[in-house]
Short mmCIF file of C-alpha atoms and ligand atoms in Angstrom, two decimals:
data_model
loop_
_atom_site.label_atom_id
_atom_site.label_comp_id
_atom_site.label_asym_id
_atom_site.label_seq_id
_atom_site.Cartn_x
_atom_site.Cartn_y
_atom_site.Cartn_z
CA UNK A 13 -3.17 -33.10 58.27
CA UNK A 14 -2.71 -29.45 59.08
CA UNK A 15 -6.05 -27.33 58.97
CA UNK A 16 -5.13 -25.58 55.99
CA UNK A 17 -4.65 -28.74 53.74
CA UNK A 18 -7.87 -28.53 51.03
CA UNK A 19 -10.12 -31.20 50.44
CA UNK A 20 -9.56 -32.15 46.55
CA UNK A 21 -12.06 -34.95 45.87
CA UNK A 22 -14.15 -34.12 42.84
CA UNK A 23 -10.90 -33.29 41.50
CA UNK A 24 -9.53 -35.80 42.05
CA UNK A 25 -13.08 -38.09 40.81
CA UNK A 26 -12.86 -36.09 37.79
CA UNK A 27 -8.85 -36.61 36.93
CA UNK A 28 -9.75 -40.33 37.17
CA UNK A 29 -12.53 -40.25 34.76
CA UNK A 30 -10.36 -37.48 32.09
CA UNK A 31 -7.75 -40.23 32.04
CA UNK A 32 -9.92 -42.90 30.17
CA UNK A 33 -10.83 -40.23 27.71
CA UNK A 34 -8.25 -38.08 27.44
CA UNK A 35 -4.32 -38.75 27.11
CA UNK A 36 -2.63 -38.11 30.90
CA UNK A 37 -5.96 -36.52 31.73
CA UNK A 38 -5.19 -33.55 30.55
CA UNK A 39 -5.19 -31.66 27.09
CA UNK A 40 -1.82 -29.93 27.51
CA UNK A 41 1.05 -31.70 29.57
CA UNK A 42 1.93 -29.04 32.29
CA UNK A 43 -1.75 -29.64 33.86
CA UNK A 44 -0.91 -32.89 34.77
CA UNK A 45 1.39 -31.25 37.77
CA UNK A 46 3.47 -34.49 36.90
CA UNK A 47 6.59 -32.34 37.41
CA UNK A 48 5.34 -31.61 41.23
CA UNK A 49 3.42 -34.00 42.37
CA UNK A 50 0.04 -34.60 43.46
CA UNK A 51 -3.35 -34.61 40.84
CA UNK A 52 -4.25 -31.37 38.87
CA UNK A 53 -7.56 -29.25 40.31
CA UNK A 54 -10.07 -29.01 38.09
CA UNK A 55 -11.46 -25.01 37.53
CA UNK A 56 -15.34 -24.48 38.10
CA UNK A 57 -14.80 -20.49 37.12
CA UNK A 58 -12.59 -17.74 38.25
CA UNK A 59 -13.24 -13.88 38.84
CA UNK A 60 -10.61 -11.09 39.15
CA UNK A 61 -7.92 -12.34 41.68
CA UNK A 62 -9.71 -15.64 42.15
CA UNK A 63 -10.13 -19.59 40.84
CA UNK A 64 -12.51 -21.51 42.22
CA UNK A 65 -12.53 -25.57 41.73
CA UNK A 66 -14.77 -28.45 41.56
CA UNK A 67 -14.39 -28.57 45.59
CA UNK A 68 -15.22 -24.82 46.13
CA UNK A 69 -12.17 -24.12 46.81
CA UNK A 70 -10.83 -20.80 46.38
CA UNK A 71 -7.09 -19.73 44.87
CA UNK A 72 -5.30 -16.47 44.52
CA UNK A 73 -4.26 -16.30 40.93
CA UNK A 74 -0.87 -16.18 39.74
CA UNK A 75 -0.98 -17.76 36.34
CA UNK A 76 -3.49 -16.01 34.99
CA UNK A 77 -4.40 -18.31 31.91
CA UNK A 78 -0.33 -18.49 31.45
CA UNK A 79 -0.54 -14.62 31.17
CA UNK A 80 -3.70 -12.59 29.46
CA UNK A 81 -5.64 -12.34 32.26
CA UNK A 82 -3.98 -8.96 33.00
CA UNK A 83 -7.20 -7.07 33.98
CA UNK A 84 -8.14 -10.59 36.61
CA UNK A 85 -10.53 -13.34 35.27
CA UNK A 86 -14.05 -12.27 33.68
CA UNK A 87 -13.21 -8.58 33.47
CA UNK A 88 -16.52 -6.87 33.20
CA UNK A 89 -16.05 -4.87 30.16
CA UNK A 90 -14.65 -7.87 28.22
CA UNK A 91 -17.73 -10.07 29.13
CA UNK A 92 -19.68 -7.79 28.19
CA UNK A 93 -18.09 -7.52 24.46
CA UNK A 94 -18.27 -11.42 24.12
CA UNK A 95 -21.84 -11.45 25.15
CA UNK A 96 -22.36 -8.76 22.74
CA UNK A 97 -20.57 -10.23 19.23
CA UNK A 98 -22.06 -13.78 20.26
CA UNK A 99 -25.58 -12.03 19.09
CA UNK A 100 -24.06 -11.76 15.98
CA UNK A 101 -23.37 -15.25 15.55
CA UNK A 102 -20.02 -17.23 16.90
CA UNK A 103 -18.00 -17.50 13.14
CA UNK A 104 -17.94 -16.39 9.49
CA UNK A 105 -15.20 -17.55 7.80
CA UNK A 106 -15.20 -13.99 6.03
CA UNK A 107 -13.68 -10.51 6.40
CA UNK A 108 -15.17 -8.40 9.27
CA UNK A 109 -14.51 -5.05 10.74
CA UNK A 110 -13.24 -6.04 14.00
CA UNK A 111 -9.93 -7.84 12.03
CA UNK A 112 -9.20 -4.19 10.90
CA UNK A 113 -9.51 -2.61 13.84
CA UNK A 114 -7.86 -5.29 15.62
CA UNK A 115 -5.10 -5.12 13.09
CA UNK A 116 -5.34 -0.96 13.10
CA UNK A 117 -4.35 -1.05 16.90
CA UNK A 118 -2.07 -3.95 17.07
CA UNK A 119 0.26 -2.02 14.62
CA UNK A 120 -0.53 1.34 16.49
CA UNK A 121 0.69 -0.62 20.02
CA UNK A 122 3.53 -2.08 18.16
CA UNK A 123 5.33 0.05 15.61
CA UNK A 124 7.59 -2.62 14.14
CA UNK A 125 4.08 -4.48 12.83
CA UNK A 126 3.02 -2.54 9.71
CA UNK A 127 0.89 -5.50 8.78
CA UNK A 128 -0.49 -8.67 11.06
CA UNK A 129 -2.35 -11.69 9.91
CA UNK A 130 -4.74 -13.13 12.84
CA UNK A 131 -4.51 -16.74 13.65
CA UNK A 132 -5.54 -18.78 16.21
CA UNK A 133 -2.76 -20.02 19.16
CA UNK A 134 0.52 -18.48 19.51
CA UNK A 135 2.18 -22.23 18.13
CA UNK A 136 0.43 -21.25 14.92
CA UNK A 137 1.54 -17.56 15.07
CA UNK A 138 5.51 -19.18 15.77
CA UNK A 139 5.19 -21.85 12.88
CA UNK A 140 3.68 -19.27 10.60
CA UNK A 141 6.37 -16.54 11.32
CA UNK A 142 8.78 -18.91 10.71
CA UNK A 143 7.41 -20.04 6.97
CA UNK A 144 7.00 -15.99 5.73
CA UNK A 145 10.85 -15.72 7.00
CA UNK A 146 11.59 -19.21 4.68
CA UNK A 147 9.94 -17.50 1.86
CA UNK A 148 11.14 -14.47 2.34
CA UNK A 149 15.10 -15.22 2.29
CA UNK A 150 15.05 -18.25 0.41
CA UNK A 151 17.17 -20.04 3.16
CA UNK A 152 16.06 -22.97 5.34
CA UNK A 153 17.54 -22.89 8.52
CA UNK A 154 16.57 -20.67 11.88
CA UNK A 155 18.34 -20.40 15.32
CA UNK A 156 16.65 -20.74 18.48
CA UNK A 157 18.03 -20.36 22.18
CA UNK A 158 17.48 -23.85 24.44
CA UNK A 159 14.58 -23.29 27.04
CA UNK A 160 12.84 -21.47 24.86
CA UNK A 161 9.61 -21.93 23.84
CA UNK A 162 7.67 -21.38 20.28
CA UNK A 163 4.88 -23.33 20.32
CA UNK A 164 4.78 -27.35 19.94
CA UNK A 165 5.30 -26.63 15.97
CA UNK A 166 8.10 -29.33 15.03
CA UNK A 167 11.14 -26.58 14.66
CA UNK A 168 10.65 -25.70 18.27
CA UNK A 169 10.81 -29.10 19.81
CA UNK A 170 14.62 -28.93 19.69
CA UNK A 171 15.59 -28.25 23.32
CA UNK A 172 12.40 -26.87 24.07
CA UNK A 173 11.32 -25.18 27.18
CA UNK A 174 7.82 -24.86 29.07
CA UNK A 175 6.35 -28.04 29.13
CA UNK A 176 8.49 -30.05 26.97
CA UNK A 177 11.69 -29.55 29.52
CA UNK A 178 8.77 -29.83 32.31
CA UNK A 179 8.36 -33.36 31.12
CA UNK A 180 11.67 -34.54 30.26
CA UNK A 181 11.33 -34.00 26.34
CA UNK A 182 12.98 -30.70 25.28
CA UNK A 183 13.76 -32.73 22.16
CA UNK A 184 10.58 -34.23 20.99
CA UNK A 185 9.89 -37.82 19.63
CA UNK A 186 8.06 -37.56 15.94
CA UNK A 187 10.41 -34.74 14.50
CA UNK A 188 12.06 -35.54 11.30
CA UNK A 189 15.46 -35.71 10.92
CA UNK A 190 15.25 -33.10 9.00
CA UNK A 191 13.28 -30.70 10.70
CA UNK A 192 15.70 -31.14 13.60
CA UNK A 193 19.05 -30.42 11.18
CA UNK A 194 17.68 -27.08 10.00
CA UNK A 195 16.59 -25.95 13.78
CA UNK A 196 20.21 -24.67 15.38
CA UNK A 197 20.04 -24.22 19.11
CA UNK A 198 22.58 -21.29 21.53
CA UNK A 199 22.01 -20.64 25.10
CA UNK A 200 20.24 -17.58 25.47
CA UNK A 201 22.26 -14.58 26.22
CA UNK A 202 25.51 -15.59 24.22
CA UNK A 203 26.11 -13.77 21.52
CA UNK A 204 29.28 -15.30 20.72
CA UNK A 205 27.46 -18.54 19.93
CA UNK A 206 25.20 -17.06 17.72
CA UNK A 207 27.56 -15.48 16.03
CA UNK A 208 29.71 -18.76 15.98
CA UNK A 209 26.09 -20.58 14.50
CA UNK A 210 25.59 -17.64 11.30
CA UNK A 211 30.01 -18.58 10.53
CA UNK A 212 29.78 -22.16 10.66
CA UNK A 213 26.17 -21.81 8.26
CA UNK A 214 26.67 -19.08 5.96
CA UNK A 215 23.76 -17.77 3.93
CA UNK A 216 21.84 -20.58 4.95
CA UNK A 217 19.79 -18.98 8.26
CA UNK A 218 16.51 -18.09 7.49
CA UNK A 219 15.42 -16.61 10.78
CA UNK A 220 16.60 -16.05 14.67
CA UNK A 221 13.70 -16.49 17.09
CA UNK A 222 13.76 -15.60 20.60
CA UNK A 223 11.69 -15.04 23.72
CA UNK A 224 13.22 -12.11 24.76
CA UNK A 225 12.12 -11.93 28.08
CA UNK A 226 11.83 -15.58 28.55
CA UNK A 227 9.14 -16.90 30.40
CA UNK A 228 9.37 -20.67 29.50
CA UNK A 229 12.46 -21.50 31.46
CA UNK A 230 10.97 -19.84 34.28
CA UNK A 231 11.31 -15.57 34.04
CA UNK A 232 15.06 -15.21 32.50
CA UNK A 233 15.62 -11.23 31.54
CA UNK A 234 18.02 -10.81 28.73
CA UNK A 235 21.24 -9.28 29.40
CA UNK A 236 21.91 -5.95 29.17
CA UNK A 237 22.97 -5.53 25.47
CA UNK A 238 21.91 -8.99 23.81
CA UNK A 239 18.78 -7.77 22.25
CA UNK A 240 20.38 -5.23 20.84
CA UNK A 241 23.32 -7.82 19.77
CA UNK A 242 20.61 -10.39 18.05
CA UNK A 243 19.34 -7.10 16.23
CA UNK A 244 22.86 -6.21 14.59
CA UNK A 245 24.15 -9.42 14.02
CA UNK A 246 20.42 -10.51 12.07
CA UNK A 247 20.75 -7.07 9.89
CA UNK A 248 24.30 -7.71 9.31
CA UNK A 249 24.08 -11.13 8.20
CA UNK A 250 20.10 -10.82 6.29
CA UNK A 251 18.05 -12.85 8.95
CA UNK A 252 15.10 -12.32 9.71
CA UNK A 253 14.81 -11.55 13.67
CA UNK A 254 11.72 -12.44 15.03
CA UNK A 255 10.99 -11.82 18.38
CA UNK A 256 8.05 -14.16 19.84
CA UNK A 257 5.76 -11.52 22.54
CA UNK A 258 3.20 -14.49 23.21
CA UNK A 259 3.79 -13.78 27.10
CA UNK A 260 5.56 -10.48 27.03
CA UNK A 261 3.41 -8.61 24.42
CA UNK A 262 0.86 -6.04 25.92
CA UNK A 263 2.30 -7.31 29.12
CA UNK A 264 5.80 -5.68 30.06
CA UNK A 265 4.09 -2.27 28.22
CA UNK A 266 1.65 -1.45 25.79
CA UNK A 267 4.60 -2.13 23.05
CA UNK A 268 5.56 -5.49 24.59
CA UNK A 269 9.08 -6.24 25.26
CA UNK A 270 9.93 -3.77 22.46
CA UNK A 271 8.88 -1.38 23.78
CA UNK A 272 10.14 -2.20 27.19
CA UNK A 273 14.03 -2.55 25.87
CA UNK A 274 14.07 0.17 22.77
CA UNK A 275 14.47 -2.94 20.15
CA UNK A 276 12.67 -3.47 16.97
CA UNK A 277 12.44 -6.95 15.52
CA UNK A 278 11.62 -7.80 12.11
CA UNK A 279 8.56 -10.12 12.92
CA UNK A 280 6.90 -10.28 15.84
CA UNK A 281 4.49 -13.38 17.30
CA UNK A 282 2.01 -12.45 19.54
CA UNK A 283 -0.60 -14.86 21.60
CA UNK A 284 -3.30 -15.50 24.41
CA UNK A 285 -2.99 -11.52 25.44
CA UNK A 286 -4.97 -10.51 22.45
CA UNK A 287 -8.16 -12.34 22.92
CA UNK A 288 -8.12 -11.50 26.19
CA UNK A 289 -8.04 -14.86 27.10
CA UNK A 290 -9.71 -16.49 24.34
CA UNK A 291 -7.79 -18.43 21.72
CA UNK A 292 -6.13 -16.09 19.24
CA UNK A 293 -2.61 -15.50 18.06
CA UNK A 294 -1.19 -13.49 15.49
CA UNK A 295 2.17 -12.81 14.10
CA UNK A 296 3.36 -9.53 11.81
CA UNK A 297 6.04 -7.27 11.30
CA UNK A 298 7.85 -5.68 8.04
CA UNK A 299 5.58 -5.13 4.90
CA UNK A 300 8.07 -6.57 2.48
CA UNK A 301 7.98 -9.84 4.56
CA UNK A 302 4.33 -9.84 5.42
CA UNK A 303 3.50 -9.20 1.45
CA UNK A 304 5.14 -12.73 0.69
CA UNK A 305 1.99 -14.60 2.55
CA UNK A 306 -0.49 -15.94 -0.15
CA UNK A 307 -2.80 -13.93 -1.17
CA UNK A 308 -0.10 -11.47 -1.94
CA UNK A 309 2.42 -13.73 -2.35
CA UNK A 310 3.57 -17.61 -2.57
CA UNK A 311 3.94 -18.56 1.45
CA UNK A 312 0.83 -19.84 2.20
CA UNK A 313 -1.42 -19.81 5.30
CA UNK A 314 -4.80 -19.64 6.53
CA UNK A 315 -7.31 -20.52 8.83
CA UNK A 316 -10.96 -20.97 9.13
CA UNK A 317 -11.24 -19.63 12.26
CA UNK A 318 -8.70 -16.55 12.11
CA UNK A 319 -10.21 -13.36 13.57
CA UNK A 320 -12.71 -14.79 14.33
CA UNK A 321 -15.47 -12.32 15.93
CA UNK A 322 -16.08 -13.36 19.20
CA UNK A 323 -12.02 -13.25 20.00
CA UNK A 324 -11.31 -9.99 18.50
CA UNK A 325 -14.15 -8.60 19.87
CA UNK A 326 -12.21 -9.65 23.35
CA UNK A 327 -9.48 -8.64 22.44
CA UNK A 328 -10.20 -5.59 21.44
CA UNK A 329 -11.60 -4.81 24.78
CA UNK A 330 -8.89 -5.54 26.64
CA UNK A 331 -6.31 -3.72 24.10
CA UNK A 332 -8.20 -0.74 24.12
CA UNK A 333 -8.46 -0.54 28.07
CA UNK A 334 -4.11 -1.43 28.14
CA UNK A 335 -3.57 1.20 25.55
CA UNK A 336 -5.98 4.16 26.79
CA UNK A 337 -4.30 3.63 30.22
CA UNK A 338 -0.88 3.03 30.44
CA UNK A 339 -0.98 3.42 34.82
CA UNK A 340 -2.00 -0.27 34.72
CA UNK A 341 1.46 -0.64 33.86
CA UNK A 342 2.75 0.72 36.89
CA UNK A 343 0.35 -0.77 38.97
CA UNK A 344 1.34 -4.25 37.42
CA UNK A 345 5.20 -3.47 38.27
CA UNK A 346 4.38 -1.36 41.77
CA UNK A 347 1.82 -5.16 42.43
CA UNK A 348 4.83 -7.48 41.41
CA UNK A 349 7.57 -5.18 43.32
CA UNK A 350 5.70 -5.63 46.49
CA UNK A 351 5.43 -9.58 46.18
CA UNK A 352 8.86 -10.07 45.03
CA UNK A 353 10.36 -7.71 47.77
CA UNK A 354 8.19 -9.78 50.64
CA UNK A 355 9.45 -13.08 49.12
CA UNK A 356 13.09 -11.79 48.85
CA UNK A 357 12.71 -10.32 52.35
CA UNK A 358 11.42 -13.83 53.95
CA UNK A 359 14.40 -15.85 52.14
CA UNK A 360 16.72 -13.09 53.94
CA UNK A 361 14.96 -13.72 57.19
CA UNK A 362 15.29 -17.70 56.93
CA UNK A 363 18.94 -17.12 55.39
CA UNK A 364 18.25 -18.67 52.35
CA UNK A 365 19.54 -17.24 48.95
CA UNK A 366 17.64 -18.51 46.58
CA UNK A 367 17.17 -16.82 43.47
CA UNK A 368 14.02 -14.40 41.96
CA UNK A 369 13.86 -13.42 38.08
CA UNK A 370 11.62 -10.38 37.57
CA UNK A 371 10.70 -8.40 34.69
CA UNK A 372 7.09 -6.04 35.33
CA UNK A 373 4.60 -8.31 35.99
CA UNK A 374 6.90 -11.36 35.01
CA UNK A 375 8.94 -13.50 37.73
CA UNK A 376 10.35 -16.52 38.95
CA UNK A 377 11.62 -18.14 42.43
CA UNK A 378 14.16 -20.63 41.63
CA UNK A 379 15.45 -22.76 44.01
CA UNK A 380 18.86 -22.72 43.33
CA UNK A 381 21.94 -20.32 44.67
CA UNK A 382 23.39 -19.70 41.00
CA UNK A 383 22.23 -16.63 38.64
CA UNK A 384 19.67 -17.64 36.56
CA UNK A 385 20.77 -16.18 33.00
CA UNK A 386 19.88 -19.26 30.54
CA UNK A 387 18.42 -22.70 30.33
CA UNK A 388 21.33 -24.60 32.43
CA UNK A 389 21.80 -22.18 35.09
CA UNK A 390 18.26 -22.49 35.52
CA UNK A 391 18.40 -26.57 35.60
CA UNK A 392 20.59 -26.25 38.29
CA UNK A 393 17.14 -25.59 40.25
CA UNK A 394 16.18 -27.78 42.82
CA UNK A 395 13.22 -29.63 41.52
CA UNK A 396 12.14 -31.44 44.32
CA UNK A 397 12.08 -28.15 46.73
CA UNK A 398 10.07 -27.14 43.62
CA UNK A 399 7.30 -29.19 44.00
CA UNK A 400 7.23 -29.24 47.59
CA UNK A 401 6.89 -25.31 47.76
CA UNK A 402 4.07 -26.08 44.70
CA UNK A 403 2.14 -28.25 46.92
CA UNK A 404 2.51 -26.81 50.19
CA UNK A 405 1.42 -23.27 48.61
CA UNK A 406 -1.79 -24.55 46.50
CA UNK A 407 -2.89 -26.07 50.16
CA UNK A 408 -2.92 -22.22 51.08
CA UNK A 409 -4.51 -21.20 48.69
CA UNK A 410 -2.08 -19.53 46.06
CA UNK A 411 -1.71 -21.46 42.90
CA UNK A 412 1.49 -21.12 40.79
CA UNK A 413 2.45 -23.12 37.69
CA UNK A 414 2.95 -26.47 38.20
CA UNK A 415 6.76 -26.55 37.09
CA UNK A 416 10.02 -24.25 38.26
CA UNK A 417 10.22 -24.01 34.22
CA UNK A 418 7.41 -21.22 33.84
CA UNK A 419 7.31 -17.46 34.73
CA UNK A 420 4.58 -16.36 36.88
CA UNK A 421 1.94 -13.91 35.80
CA UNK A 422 0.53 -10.71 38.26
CA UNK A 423 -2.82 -9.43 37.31
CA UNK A 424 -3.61 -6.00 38.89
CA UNK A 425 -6.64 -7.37 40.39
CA UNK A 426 -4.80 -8.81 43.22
CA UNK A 427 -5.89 -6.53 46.56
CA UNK A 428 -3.51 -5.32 49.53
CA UNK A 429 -4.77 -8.05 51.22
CA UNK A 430 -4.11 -10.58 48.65
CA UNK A 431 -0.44 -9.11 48.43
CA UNK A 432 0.06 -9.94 51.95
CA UNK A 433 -1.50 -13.19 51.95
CA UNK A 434 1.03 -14.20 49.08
CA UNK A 435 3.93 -13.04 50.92
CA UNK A 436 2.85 -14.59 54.37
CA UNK A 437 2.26 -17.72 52.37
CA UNK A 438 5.63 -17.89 50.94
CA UNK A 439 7.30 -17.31 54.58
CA UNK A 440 5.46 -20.27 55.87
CA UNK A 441 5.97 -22.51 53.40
CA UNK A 442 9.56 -21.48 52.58
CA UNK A 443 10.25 -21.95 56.71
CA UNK A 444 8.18 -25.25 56.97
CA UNK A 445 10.46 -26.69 53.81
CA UNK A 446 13.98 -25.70 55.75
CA UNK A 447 13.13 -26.86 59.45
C1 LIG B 14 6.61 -17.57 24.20
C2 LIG B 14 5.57 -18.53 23.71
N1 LIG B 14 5.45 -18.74 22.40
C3 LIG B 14 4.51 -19.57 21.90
C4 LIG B 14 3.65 -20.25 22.72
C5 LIG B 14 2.60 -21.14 22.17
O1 LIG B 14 1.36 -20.59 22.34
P1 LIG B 14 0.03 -21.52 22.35
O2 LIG B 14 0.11 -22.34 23.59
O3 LIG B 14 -1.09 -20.54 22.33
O4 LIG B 14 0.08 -22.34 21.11
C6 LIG B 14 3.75 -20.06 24.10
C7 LIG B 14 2.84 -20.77 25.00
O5 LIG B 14 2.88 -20.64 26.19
C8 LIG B 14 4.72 -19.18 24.60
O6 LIG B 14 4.86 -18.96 25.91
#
């Protein structure tokens, strides 16, 4: 075995043992690395640019939690505001300040939000955004775009991307018939079948959500024009357009994808980014369809955890430090630039043409030749190259996500060095796989 292969036992010891507890090992699917072969590491801790495992073994980051680590792991000043609210006890269950100011700077960041109700994951956030839109129009049906991905909330399990498509169930067993009918399904960045969807269902769709940088069929940008499309086809025809900023929100700017593209939606979900890591999730947008959530009005939700104190107080460390210095930004994009350019320049060198998605800190190597502008183009990837280049780059240290169907995530902790080591990495592996 080459030098540079890592030593994996107590991972391995300890994947043995999770899988007479817990389903597949694993408490959500992608961790298995089924799609790529091989037995998942375990994670001991992790500190700006770094994971460590059960084996001591040390990985350059580019996951990042599936994207809110955007400071690096265990960024000092938001330790030091967890430590801080857990003196003050762990959970209410009642109103505190930090939900206001939370709430106070979310719609400051994001000036489609005029009002945002906390919860806690970014499914729950989907699922609830979808409901207030129900209850808003009176209409039962929404349209999403296949390889997209909401949350594991029944409505999005229809052609699902992430780890659903990762595993071979875009369409997911236990969804009523039902559910299914009223969940309509276009490939992203065609307009014309959207359009074709709202004609052949008139005054029946409640909502239109999209990713709109999508990040869960590995990074697809949208076309230029087809945000702004969704936006006048959903005020022309009364849906409500929500756009889900789980992974792009606080990420592509301090506005999100919004801001990025000059396109307001209607609702907005957003995720993991505002806890800083910790589990939160909150969704918001228009007053007149936020006002229809119980107590104001008759779509219920709640939660006995939302807001709670130790994730806002996260949160609203890491918010505060994105929106009082917008240069991360550019270091996140000058960061991503360099690693994408060294990639794209060792395919060039080996003759290869495979293709890279990125959007700021967001992007994707997919092993295939074709354009990768929606879910099929981007099936057309070679999985087995996939996991190969998975395998053969966690053994140098580097650790992607475990499937060609995810975006990768920069954190602007990574050092020169780092940079390089990605890069050099890459031309190894991507030379080793081709000989
Ligand atoms: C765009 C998007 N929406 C929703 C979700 C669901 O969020 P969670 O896993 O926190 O439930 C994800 C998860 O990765 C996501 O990427």
């Amino acid at each position: 075995m080459p030098s540079n292969y890592l030593s994996t036992t107590q991972s391995q010891w300890l994947f043995e043992k999770a899988k007479k507890f817990i389903p597949g090992g694993v408490n959500s699917p992608v961790r298995a690395f089924k799609a790529v072969g091989g037995n998942p590491i375990f994670i001991k801790s992790a500190k700006g640019a770094y994971l460590f495992d059960e084996d001591n073994n040390r990985y350059i980051e580019l996951i990042n939690s599936w994207g809110p680590m955007i400071l690096g792991h265990a960024y000092p000043l938001i330790e030091q505001a967890i430590v801080e609210a857990a003196k003050d006890s762990f959970s209410f269950g009642a109103p505190t300040a930090k939900e206001v100011e939370m709430a106070e700077l979310i719609t400051q960041m994001f000036p489609s939000i005029e009002k945002v109700r906390m919860v806690n994951s970014g499914t729950e956030a989907c699922m609830s955004a979808i409901r207030a839109a129900r209850g808003f129009t009176g209409r039962n049906k929404i349209i999403k775009f296949e390889g997209c991905y909401h949350g594991h909330g029944d409505s999005f399990l229809i052609a699902a991307g992430s780890g659903a498509v990762t595993m071979g169930v875009p369409d997911s067993a236990g969804i009523t018939t039902g559910v299914a009918l009223d969940t309509l399904t276009a490939p992203f960045n065609d307009l014309t079948a959207v359009q074709m969807l709202i004609d052949a269902n008139p005054n029946q769709i409640a909502a239109l959500i999209v990713e709109p940088v999508v990040g869960n069929m590995g990074c697809v940008p949208p076309a230029k024009g087809f945000l702004e499309g969704l936006r006048e086809i959903c005020t022309k025809n009364s849906i409500v357009l929500i756009f889900d900023e789980v992974m792009t929100g606080f990420r592509l700017a301090r506005g999100g994808a919004q801001e990025r593209y000059g396109v307001s939606a209607d609702l907005t979900t957003l995720g993991k980014i505002i806890g800083g890591g910790l589990p939160v999730g909150a969704y918001g947008g228009k007053s007149e369809i936020m006002d229809c959530i119980a107590p104001l009005g008759k779509v219920y939700q709640a939660g006995t955890l939302s807001g709670n104190p130790i994730a806002m107080s996260a949160g609203l460390a890491m918010l505060n430090i994105l929106n009082q210095h917008p240069e991360i930004y550019t270091q996140l994009e000058e960061i991503t630039n360099k690693i994408v350019n060294g990639i794209r320049k060792a395919l060039e060198d080996l003759s290869l043409s495979y293709t890279i998605n990125q959007v700021g800190s967001m992007f994707t190597l997919f092993f295939t030749e074709l354009e990768v502008t929606n879910f099929s183009t981007a099936k057309s990837s070679n999985l087995a190259f996939f996991g190969k280049y998975f395998r053969e780059m966690l053994h140098r240290g580097v650790y992607l996500a475990p499937s060609q169907f995810e975006s990768l995530f920069v954190s602007n902790a990574l050092s020169e060095e780092d940079i390089q080591h990605i890069i050099t990495a890459n031309r190894e592996v991507l030379g080793l796989m081709h000989t």
